[in-house]
mmCIF file of C-alpha atoms and ligand atoms in Angstrom:
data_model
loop_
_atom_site.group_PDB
_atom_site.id
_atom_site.type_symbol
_atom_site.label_atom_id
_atom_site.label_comp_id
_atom_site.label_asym_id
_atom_site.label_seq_id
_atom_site.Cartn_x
_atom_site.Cartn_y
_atom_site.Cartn_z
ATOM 1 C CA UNK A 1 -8.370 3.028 18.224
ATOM 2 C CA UNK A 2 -6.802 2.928 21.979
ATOM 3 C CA UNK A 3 -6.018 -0.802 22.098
ATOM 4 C CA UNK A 4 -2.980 -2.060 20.347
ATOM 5 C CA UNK A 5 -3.049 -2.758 16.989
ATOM 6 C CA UNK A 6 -1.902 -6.121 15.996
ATOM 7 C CA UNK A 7 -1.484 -6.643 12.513
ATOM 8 C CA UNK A 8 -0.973 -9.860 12.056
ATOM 9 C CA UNK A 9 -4.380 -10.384 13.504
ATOM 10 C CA UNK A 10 -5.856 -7.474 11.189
ATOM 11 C CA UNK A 11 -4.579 -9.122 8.309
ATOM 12 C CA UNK A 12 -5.875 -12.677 9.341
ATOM 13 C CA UNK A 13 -9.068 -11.056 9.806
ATOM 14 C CA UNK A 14 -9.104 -9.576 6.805
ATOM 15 C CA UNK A 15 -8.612 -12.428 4.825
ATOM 16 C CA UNK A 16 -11.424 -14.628 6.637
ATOM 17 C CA UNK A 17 -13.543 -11.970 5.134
ATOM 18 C CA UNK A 18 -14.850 -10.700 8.521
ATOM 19 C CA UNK A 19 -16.573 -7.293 8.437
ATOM 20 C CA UNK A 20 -16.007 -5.343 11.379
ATOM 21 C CA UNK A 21 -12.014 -5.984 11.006
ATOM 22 C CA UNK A 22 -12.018 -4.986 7.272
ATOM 23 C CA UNK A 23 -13.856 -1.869 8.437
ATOM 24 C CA UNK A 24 -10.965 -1.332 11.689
ATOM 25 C CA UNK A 25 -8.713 -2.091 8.855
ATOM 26 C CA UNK A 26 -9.917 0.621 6.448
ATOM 27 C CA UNK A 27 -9.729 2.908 9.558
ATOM 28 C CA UNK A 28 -6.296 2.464 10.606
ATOM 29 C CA UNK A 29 -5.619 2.728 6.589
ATOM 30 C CA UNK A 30 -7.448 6.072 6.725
ATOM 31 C CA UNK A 31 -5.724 7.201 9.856
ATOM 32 C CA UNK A 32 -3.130 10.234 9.295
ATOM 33 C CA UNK A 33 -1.245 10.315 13.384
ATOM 34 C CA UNK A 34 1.953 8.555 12.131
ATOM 35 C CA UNK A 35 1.959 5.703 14.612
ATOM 36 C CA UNK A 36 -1.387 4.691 12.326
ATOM 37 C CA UNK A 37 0.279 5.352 8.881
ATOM 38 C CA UNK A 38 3.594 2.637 10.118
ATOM 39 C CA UNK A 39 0.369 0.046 11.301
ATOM 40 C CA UNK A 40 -1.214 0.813 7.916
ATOM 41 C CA UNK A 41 1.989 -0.009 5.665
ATOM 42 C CA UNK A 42 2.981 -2.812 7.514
ATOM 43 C CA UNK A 43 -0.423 -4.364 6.975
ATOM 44 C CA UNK A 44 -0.808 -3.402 3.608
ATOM 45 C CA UNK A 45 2.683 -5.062 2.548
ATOM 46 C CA UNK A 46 1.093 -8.367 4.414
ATOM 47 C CA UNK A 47 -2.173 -8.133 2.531
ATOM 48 C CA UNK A 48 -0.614 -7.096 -1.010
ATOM 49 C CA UNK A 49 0.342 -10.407 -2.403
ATOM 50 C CA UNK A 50 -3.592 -11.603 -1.337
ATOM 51 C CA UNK A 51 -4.903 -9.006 -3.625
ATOM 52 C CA UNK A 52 -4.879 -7.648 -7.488
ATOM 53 C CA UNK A 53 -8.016 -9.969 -7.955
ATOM 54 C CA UNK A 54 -10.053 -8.026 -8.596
ATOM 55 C CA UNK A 55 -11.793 -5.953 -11.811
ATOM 56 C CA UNK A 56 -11.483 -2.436 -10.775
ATOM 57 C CA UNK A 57 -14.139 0.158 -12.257
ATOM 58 C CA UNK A 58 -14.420 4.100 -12.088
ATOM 59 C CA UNK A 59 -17.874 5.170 -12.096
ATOM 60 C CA UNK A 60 -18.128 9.287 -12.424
ATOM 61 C CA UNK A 61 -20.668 11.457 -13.077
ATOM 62 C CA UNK A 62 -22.255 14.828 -12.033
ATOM 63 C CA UNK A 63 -24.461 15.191 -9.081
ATOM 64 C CA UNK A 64 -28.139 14.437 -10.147
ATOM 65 C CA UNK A 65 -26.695 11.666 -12.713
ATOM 66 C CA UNK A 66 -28.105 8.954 -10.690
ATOM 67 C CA UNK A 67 -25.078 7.467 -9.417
ATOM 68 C CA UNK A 68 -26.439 5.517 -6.095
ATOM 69 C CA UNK A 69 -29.294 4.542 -8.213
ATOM 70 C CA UNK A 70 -27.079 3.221 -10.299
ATOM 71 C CA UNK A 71 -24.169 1.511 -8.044
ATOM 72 C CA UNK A 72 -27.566 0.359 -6.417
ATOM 73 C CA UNK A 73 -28.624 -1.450 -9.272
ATOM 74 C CA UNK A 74 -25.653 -2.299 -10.900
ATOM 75 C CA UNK A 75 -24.225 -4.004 -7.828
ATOM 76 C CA UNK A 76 -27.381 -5.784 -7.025
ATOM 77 C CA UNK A 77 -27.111 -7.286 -10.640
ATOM 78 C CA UNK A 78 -23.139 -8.363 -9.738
ATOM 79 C CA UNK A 79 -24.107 -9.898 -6.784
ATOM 80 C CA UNK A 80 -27.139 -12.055 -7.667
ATOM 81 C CA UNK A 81 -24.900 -13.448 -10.485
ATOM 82 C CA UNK A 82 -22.241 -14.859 -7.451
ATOM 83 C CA UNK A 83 -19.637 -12.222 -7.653
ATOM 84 C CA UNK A 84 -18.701 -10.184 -4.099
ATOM 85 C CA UNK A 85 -18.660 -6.363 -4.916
ATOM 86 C CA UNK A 86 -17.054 -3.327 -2.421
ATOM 87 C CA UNK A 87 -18.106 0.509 -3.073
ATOM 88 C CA UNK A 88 -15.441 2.930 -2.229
ATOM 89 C CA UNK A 89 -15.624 6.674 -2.977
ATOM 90 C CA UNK A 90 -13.748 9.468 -3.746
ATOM 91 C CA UNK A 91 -15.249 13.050 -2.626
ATOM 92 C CA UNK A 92 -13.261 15.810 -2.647
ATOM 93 C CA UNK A 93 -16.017 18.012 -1.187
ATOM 94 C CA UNK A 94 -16.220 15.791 1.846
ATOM 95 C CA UNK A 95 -12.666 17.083 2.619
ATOM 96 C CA UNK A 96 -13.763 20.893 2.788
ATOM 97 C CA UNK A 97 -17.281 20.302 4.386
ATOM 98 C CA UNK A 98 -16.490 17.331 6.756
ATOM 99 C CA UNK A 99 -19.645 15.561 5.294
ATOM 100 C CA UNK A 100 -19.226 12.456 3.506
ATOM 101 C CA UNK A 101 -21.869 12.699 0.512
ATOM 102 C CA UNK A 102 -20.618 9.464 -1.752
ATOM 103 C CA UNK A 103 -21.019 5.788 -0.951
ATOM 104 C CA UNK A 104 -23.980 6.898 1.049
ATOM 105 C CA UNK A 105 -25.195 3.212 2.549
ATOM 106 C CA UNK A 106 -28.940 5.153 2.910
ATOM 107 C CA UNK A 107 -29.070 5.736 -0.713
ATOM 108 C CA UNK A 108 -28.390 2.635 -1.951
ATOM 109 C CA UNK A 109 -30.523 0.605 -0.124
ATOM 110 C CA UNK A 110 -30.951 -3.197 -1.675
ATOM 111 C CA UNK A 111 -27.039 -3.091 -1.614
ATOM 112 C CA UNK A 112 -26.782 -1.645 1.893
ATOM 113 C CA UNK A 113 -28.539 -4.706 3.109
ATOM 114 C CA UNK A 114 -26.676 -7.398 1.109
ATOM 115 C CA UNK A 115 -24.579 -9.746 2.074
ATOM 116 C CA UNK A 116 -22.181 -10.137 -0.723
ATOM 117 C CA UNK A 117 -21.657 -6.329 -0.511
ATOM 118 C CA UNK A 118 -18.833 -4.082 1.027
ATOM 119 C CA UNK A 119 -19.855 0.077 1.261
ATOM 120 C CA UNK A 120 -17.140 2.515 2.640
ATOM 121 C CA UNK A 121 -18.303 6.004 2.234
ATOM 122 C CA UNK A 122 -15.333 8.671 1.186
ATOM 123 C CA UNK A 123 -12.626 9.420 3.775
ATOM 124 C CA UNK A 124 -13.709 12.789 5.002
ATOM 125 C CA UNK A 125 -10.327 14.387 6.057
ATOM 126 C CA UNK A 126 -7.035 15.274 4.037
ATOM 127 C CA UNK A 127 -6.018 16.783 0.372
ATOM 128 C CA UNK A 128 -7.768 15.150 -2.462
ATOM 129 C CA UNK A 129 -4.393 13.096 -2.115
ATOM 130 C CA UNK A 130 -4.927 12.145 0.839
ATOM 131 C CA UNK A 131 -8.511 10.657 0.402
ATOM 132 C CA UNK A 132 -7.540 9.349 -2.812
ATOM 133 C CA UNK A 133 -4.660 7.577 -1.081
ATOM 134 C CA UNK A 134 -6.672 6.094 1.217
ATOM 135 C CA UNK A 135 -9.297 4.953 -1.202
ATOM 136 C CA UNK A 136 -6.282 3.371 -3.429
ATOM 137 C CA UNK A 137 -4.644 1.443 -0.201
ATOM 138 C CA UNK A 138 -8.286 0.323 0.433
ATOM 139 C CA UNK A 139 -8.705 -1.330 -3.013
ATOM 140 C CA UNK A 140 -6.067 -3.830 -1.501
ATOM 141 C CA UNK A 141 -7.486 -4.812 1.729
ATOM 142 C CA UNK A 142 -11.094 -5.318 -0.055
ATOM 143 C CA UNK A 143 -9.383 -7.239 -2.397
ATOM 144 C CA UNK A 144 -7.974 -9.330 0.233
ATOM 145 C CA UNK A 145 -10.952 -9.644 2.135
ATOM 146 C CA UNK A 146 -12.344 -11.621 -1.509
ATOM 147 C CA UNK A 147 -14.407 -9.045 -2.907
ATOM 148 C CA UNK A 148 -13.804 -9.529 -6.831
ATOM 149 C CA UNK A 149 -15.853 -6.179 -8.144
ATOM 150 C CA UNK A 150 -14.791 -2.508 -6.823
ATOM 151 C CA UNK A 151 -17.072 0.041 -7.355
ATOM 152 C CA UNK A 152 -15.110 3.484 -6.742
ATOM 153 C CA UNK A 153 -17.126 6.035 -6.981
ATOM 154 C CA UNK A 154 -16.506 9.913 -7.769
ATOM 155 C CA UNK A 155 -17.891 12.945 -8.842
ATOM 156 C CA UNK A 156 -17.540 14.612 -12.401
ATOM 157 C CA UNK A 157 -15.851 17.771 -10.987
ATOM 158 C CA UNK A 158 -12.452 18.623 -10.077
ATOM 159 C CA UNK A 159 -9.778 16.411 -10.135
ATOM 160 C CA UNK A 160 -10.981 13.473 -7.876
ATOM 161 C CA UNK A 161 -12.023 11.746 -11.543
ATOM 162 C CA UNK A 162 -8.408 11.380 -12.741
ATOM 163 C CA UNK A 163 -7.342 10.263 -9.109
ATOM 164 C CA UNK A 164 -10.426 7.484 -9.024
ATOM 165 C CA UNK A 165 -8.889 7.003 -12.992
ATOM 166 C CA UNK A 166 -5.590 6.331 -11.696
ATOM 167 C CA UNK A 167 -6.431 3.638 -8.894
ATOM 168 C CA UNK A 168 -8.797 1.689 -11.291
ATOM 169 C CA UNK A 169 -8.413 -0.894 -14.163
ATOM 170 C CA UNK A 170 -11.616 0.915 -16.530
ATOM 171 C CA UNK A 171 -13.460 4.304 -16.417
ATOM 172 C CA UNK A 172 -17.279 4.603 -16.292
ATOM 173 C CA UNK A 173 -18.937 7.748 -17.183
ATOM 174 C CA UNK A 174 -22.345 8.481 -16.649
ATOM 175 C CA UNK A 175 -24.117 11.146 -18.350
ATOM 176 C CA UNK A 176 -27.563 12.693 -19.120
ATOM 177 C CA UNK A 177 -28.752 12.963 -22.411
ATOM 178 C CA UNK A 178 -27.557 16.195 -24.214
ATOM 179 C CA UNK A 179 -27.164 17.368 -27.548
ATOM 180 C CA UNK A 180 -25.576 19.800 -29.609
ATOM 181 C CA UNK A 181 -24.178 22.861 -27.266
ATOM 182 C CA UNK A 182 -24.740 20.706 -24.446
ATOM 183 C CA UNK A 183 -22.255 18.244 -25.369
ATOM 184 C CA UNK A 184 -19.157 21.003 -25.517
ATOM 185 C CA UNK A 185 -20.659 21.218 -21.434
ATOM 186 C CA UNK A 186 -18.713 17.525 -20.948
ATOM 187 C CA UNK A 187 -15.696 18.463 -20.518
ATOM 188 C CA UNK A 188 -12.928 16.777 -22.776
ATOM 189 C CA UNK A 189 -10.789 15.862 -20.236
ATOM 190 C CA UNK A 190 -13.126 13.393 -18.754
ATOM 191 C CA UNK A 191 -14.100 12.078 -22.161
ATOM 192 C CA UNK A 192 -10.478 11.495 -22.777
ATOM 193 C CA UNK A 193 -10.527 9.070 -19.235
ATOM 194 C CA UNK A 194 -13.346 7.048 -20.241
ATOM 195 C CA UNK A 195 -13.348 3.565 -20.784
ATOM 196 C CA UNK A 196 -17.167 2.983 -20.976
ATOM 197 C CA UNK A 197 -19.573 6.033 -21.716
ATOM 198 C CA UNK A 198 -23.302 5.639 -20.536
ATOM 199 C CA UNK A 199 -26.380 7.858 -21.052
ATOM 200 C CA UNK A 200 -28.326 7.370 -18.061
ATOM 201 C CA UNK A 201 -31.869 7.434 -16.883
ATOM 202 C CA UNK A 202 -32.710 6.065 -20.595
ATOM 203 C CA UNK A 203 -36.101 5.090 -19.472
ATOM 204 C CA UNK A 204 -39.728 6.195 -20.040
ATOM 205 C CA UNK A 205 -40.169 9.636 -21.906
ATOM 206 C CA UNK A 206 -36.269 9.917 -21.496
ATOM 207 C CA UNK A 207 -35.413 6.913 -23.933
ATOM 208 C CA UNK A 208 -35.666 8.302 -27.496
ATOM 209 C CA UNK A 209 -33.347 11.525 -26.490
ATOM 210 C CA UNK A 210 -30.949 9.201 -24.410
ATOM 211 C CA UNK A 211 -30.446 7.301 -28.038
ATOM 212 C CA UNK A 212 -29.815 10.254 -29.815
ATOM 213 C CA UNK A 213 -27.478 11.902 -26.788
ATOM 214 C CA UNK A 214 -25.703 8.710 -27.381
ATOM 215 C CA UNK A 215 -25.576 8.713 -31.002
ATOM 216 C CA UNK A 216 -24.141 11.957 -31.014
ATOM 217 C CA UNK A 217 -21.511 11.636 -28.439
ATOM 218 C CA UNK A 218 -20.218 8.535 -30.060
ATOM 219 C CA UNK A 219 -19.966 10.895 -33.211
ATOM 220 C CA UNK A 220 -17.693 13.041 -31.049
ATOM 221 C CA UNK A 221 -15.676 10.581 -29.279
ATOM 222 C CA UNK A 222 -14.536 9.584 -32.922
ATOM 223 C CA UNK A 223 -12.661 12.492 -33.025
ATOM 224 C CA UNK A 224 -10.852 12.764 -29.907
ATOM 225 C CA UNK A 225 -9.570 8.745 -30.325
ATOM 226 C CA UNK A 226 -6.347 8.192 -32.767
ATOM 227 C CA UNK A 227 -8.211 5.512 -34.905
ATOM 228 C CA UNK A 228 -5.323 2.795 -34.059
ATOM 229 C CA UNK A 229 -6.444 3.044 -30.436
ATOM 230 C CA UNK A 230 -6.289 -0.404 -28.957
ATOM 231 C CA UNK A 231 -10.021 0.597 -27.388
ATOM 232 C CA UNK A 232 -12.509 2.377 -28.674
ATOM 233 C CA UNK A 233 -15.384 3.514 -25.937
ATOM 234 C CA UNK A 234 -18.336 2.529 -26.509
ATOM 235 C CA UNK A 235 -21.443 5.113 -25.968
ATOM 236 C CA UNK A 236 -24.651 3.377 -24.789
ATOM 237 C CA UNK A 237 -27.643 3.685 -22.385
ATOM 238 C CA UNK A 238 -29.372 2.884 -19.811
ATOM 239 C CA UNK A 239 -31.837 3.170 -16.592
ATOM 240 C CA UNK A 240 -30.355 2.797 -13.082
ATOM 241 C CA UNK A 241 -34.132 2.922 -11.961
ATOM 242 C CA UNK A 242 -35.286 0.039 -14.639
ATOM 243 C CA UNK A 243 -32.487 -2.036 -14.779
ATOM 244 C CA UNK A 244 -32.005 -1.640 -18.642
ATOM 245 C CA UNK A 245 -28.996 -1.951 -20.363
ATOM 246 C CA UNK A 246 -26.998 -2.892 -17.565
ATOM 247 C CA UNK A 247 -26.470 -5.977 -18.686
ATOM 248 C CA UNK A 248 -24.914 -4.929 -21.708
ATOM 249 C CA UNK A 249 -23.114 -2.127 -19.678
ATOM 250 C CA UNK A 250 -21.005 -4.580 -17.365
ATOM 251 C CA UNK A 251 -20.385 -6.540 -20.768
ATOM 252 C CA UNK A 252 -18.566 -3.799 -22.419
ATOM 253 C CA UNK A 253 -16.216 -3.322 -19.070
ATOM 254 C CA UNK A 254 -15.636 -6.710 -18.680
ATOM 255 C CA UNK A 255 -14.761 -7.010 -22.993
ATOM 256 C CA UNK A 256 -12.446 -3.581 -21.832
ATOM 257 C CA UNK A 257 -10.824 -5.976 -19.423
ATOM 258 C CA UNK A 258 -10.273 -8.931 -21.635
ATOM 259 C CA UNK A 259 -9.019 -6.608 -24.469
ATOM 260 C CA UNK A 260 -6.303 -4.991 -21.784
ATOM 261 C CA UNK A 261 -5.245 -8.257 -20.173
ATOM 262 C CA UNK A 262 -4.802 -9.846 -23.687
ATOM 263 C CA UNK A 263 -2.649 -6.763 -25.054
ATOM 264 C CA UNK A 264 -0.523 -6.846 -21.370
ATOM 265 C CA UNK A 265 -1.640 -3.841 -20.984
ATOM 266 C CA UNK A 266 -3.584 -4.423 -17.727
ATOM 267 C CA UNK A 267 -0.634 -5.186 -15.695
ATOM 268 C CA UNK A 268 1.447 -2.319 -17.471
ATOM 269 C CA UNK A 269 -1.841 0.083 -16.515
ATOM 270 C CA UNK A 270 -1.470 -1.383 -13.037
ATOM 271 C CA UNK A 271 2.463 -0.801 -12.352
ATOM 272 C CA UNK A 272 2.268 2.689 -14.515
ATOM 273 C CA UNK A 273 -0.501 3.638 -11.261
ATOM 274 C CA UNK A 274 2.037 2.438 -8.267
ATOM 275 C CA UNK A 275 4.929 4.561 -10.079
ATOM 276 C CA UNK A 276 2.314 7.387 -10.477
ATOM 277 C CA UNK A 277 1.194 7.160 -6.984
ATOM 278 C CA UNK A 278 4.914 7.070 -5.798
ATOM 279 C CA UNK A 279 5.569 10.430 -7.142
ATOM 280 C CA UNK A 280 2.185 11.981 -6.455
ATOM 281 C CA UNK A 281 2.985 11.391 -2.834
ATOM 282 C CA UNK A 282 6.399 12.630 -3.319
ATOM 283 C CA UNK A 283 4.579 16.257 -4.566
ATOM 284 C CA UNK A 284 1.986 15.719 -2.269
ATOM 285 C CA UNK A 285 4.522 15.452 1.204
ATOM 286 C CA UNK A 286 6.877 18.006 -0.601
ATOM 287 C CA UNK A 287 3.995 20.469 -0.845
ATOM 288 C CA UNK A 288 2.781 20.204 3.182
ATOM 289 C CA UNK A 289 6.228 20.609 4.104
ATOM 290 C CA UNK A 290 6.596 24.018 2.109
ATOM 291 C CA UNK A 291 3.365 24.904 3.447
ATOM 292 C CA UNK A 292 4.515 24.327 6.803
ATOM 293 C CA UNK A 293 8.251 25.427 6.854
ATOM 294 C CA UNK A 294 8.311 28.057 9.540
ATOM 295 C CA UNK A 295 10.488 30.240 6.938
ATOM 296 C CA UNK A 296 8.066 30.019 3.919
ATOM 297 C CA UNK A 297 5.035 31.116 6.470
ATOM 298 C CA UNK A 298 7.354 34.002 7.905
ATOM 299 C CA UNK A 299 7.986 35.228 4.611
ATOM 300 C CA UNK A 300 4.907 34.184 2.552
ATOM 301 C CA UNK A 301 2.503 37.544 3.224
ATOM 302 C CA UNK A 302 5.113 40.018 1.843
ATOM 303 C CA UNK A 303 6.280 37.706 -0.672
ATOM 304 C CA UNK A 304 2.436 37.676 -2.186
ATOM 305 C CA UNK A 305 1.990 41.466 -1.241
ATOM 306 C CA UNK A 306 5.041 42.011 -4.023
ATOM 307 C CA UNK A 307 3.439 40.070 -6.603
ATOM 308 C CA UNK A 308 0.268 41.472 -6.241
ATOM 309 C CA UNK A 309 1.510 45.134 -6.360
ATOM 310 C CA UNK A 310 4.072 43.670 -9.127
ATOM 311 C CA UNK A 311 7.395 44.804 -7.763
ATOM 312 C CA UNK A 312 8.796 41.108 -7.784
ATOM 313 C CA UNK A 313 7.535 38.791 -10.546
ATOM 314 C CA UNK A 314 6.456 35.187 -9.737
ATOM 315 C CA UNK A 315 9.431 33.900 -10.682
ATOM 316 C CA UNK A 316 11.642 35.307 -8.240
ATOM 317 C CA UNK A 317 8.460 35.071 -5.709
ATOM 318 C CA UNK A 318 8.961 31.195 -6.004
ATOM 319 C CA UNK A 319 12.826 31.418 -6.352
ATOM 320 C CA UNK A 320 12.491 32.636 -2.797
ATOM 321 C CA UNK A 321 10.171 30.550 -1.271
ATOM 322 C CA UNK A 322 12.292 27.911 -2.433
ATOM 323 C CA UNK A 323 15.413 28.936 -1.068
ATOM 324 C CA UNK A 324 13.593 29.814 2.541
ATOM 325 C CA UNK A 325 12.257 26.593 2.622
ATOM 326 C CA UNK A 326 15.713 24.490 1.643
ATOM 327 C CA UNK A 327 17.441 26.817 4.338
ATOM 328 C CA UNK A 328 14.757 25.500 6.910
ATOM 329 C CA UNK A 329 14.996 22.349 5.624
ATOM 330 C CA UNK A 330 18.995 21.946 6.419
HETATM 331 N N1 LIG B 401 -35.905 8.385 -14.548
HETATM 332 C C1 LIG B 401 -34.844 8.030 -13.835
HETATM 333 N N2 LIG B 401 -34.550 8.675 -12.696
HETATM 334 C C2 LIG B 401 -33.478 8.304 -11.993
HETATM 335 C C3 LIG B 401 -32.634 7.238 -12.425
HETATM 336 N N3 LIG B 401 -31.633 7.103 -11.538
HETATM 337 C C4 LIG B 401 -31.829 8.032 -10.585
HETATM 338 N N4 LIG B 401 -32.936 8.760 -10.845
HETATM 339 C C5 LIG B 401 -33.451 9.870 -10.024
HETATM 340 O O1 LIG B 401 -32.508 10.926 -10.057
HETATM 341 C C6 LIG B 401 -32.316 11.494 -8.772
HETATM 342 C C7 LIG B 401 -30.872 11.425 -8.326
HETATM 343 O O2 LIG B 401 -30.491 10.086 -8.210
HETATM 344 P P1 LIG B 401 -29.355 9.533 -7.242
HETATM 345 O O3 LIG B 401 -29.288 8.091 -7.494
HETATM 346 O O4 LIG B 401 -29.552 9.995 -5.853
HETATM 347 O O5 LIG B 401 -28.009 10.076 -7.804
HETATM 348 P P2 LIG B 401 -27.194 11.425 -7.793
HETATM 349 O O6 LIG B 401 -28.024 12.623 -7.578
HETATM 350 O O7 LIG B 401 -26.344 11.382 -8.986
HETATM 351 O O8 LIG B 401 -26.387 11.375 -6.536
HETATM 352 P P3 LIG B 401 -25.008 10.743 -6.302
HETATM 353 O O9 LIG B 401 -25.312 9.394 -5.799
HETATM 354 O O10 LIG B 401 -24.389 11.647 -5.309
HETATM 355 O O11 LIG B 401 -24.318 10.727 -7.590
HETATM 356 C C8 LIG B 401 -33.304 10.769 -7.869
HETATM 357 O O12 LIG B 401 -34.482 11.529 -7.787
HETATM 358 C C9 LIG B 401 -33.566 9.464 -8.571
HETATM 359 O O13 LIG B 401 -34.864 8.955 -8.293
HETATM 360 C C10 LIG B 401 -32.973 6.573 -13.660
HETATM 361 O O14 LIG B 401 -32.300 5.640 -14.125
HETATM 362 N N5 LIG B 401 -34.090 7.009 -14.299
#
């Protein structure tokens, strides 16, 4: 990005809807040189009263769950009934490896190709923060650019599914079909998140044990939910390769919607995220600049020597950091 960045002309962009800006636009967005990140804000505070109109959906889900099949599908469906849909992702693993493996256009290739459709792969450099914060800031300028669905996508691993949680109105978890022992293998955490549960690849010799996955896990969602809950998730199924069930699928997210809205708890959801966000970058920007304070780095190697040989317990360990780094700091 050598030529000046205008933003008013960004933002104008934007708003016609015109590709190639909305994808300079999610570039500067993505863009950590500081320059970039003033650009970024600037156009963001332009484009924030434009968006918010959109429904917002999670979609997580181990590797091998059929995701792209499934966005694939899924948005395919959205589109063909009028509705404009943008796939962001969320991989943590493209931060270590420097490969983006989510929102892959080649694996999703009816909605690669269609018009009414939006794909950003992951951000591939940064903290899990740091992609996630991108990811979140994009929500906005796809939302201004008119796209009412946004697909986020993440994997079932880590902590990139309470991040994608966090920047999204309702939580879609895929699954395979499992019983018994295998269920304890889900990991409660993520059942806790979910809005929507779905066993996937319910088709051909597949369909009788999705059912009774399902069955099951809505037999042990029961317990994890106070009963008074104002939204109880629904456990059902179906085939990213056939097509079935999604119907009844985007049903249940949109009845999620219409049950938050009408409670106010949509818009409470939506300003608990921005004060969330607010002091996850605070911990976030905190955090580099301990890891960077020339003192802390000095000190750091003996400091972790002590602990390991135990002649200074954590405690004081990080009592000492601390104080290096405020000294630095003044
Ligand atoms: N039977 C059946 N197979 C499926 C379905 N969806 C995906 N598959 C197959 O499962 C494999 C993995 O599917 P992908 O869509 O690439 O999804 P993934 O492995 O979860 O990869 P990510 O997109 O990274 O999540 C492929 O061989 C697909 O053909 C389905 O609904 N039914």
């Amino acid at each position: 990005m050598a030529r000046v960045i205008d933003v008013d002309q960004l933002a104008r962009g934007v708003l016609e809807g015109k590709r190639g800006v909305l994808a300079r636009a999610i570039t500067l967005v993505e863009s950590k040189r500081a320059d970039h990140r003033a650009k970024a804000q600037e156009l963001l505070v332009e484009l924030l009263p434009k968006s918010g109109n959109a429904i917002r959906v999670g979609i997580t889900g181990v590797p091998g769950v059929g995701k792209s099949t499934f966005i694939d599908a899924l948005g395919t469906m959205l589109t063909e009934q009028g509705h404009r849909v943008a796939v962001l992702a969320v991989d943590p693993s493209s931060t270590r490896t420097g490969g983006s493996i989510l929102g892959d256009k080649t694996r999703m290739n009816r909605l690669s190709v269609d018009e009414q459709a939006f794909i950003r792969p992951s951000p591939t450099s940064g903290t899990l923060g740091g992609v996630a914060q991108a990811t979140r800031e994009t929500i906005v300028l796809v939302e201004a650019a008119g796209f009412d669905v946004v697909l986020v996508e993440t994997v079932g691993v880590g902590q990139s599914e309470v991040a994608v949680a966090n920047m999204t109105d309702c939580s879609l978890f895929l699954t395979l079909a499992r019983t018994g022992d295998q269920l304890q293998g889900i990991k409660k955490g993520i059942l806790e998140l979910a809005d929507v549960i779905a066993v996937n690849k319910a088709d051909g010799e597949h369909e009788l044990d999705a059912r009774k996955a399902a069955r099951e896990l809505a037999g042990a969602l029961k317990l994890l939910r106070p009963p008074d809950a104002l939204w109880h998730p629904p456990v059902l199924t179906c085939s990213g390769l056939t097509g079935v069930g999604l119907d009844e699928l985007w049903s249940r997210v949109l009845e999620h919607q219409s049950t938050l809205r009408d409670a106010g708890e949509l818009d409470e959801r939506r300003r608990r995220q921005q004060v969330e966000w607010t002091w996850m970058m605070v911990h976030d920007e905190l955090w580099r600049q301990v890891r960077e304070s020339a003192a802390v780095r000095s000190l750091a190697p003996s400091l972790e020597e002590k602990v390991r040989s135990g002649e200074l317990t954590a405690t004081l360990a990080a009592e000492q950091i601390l104080k290096a780094f405020q000294s630095d700091s003044r």
